[in-house]
mmCIF file with all atom_site columns, C-alpha atoms in Angstrom:
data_model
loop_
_atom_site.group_PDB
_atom_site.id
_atom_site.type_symbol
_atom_site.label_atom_id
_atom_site.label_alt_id
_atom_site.label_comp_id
_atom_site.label_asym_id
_atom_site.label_entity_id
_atom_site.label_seq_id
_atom_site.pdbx_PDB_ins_code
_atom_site.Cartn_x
_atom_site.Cartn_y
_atom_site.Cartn_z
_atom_site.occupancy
_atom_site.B_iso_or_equiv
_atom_site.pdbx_formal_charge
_atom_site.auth_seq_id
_atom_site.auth_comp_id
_atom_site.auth_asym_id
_atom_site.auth_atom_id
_atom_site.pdbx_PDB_model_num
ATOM 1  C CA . UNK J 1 1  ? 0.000   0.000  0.000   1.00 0.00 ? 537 UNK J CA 1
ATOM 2  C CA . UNK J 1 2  ? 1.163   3.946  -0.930  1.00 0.00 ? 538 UNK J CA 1
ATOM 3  C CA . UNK J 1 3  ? 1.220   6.373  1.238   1.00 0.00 ? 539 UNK J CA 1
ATOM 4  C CA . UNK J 1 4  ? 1.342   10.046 1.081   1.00 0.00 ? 540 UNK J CA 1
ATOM 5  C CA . UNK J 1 5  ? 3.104   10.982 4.157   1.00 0.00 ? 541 UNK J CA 1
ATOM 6  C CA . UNK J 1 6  ? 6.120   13.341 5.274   1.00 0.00 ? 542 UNK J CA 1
ATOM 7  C CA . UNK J 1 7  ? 9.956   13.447 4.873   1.00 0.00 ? 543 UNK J CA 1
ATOM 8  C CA . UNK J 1 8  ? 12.144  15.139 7.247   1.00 0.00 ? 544 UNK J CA 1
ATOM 9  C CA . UNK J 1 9  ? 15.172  17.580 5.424   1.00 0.00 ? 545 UNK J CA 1
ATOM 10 C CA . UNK J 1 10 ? 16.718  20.572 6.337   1.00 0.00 ? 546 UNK J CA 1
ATOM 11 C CA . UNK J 1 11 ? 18.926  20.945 9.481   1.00 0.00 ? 547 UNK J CA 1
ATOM 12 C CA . UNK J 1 12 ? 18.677  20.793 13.153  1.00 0.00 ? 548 UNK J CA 1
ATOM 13 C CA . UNK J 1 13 ? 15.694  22.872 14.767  1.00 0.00 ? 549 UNK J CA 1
ATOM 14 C CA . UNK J 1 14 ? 14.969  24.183 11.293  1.00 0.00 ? 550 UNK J CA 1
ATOM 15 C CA . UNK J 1 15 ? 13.154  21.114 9.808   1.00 0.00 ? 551 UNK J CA 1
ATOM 16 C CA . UNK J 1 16 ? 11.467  21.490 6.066   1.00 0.00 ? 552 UNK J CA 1
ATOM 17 C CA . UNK J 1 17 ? 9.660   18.628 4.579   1.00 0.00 ? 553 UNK J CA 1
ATOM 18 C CA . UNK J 1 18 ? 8.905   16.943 1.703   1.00 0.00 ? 554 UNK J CA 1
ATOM 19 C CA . UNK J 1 19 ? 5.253   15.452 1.132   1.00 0.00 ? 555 UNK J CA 1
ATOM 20 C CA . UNK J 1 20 ? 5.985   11.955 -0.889  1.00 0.00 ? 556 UNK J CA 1
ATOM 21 C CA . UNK J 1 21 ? 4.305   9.286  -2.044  1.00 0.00 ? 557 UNK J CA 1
ATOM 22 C CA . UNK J 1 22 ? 6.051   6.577  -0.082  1.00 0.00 ? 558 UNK J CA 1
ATOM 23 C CA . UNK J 1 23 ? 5.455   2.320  0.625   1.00 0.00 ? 559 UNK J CA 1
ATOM 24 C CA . UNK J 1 24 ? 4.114   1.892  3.882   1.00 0.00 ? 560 UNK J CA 1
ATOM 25 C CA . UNK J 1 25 ? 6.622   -0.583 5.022   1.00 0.00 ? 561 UNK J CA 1
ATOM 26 C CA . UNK J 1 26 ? 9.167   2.040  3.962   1.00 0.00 ? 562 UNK J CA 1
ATOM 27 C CA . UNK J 1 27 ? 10.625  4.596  7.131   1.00 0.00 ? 563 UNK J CA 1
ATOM 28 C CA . UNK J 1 28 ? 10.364  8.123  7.340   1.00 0.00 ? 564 UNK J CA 1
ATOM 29 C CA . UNK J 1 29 ? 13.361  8.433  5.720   1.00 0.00 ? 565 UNK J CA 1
ATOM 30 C CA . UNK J 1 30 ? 13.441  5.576  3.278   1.00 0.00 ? 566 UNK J CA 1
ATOM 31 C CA . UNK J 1 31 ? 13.005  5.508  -0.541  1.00 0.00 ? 567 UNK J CA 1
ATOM 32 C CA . UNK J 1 32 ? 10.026  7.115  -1.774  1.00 0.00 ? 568 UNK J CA 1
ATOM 33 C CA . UNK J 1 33 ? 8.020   6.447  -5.674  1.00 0.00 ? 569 UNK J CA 1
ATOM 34 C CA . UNK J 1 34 ? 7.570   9.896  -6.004  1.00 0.00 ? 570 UNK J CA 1
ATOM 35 C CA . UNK J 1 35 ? 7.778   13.333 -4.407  1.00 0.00 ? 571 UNK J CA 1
ATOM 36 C CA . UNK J 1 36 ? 4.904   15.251 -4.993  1.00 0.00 ? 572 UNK J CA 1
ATOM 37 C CA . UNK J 1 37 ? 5.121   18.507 -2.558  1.00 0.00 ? 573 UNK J CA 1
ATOM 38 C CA . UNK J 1 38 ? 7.205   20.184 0.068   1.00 0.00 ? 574 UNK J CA 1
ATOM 39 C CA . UNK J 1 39 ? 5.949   21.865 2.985   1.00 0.00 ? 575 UNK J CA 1
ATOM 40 C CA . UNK J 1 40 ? 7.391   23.903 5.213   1.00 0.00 ? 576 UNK J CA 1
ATOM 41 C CA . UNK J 1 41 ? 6.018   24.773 8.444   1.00 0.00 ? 577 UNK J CA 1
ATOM 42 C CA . UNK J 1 42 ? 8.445   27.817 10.341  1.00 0.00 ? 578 UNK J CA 1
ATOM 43 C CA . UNK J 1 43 ? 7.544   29.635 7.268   1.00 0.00 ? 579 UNK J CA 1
ATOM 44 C CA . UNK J 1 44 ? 3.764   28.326 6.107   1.00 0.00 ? 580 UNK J CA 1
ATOM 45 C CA . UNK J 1 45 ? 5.227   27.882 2.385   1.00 0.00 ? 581 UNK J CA 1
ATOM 46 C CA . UNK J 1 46 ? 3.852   24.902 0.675   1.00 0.00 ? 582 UNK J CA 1
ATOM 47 C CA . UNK J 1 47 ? 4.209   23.656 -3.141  1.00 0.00 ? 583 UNK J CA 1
ATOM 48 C CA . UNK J 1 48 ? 1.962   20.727 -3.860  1.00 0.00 ? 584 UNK J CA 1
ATOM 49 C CA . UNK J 1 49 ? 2.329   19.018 -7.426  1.00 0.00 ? 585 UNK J CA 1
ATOM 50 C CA . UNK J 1 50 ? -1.495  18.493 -7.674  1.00 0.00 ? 586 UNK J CA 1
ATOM 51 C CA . UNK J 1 51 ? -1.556  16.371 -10.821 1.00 0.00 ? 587 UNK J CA 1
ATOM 52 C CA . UNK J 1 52 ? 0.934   14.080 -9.344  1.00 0.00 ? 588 UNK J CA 1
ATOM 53 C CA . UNK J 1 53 ? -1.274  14.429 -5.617  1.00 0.00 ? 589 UNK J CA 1
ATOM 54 C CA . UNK J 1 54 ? -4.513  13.225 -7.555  1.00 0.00 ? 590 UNK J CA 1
ATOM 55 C CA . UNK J 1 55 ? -2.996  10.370 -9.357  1.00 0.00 ? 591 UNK J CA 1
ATOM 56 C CA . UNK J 1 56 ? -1.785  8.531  -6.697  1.00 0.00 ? 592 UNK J CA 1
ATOM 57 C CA . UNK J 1 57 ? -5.260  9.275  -4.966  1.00 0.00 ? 593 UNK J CA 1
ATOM 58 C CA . UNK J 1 58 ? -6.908  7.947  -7.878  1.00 0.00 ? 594 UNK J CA 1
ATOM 59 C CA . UNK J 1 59 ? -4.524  4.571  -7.486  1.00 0.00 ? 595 UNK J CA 1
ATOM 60 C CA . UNK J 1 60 ? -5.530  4.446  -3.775  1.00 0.00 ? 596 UNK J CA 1
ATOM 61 C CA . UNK J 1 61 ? -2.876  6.186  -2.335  1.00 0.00 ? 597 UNK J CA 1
ATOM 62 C CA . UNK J 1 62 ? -3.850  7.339  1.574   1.00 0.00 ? 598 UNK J CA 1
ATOM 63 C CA . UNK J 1 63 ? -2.429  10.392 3.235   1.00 0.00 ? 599 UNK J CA 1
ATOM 64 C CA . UNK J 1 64 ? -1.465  10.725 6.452   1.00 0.00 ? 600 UNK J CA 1
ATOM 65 C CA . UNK J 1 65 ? -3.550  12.734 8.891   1.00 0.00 ? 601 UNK J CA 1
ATOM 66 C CA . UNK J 1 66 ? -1.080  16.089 8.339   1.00 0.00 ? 602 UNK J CA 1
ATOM 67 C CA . UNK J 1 67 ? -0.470  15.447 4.941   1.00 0.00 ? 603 UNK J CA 1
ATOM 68 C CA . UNK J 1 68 ? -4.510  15.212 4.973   1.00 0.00 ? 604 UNK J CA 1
ATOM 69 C CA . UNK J 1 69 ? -4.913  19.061 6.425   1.00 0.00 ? 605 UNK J CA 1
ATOM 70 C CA . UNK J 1 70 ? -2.267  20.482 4.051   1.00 0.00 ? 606 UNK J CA 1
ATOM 71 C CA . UNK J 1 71 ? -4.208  18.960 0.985   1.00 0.00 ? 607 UNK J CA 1
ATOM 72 C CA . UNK J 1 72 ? -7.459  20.635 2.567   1.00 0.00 ? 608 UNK J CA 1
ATOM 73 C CA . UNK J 1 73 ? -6.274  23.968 3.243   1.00 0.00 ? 609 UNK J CA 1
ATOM 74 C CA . UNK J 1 74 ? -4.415  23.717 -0.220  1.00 0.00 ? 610 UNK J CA 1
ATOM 75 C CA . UNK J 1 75 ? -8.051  23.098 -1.278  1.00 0.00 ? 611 UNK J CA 1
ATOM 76 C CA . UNK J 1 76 ? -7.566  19.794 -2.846  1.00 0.00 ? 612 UNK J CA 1
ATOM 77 C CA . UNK J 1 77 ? -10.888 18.002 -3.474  1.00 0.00 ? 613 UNK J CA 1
ATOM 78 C CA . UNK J 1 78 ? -10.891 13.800 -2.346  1.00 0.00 ? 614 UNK J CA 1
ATOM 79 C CA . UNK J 1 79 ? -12.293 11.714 0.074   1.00 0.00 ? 615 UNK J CA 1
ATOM 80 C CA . UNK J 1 80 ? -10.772 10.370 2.714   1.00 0.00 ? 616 UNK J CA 1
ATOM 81 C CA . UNK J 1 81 ? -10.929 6.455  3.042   1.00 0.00 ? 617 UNK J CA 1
ATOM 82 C CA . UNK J 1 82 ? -10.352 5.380  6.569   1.00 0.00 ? 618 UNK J CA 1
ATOM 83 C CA . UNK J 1 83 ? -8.263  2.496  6.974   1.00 0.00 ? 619 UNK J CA 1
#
């Protein structure tokens, strides 16, 4: 199963993320299929590659629960499957 969760970069106390689409067996820092946004929370700056977002939706793809509130406030339209 994919997941659409966070990745931890940048430095110490100054974390940035990347939102990728990810295996679930995989760890947070492991190898992910795709990355598909980056998010970064000391400064509220978020890119989100929304054709890439939907297509792994589409495939089944579940996001995370923070990964879930970025794609809302972003204003992407899905439903949420719970697992």
């Amino acid at each position: 199963m994919v997941k659409l969760r966070l990745k931890r970069c940048g430095r110490k106390q100054r974390a940035v993320y990347r939102i990728v689409a990810i295996d679930v067996r995989s760890r947070r820092e492991g190898r992910d299929l795709r990355k598909v946004g980056f998010y970064d929370p000391i400064n509220n700056q978020t890119y989100l590659n929304i054709p890439a977002i939907l297509y792994f939706l589409e495939k089944g793809a579940q996001p995370t629960g923070t990964v879930y509130d970025i794609l809302n406030k972003a204003g992407v339209c899905f439903y949420r499957i719970s697992s």
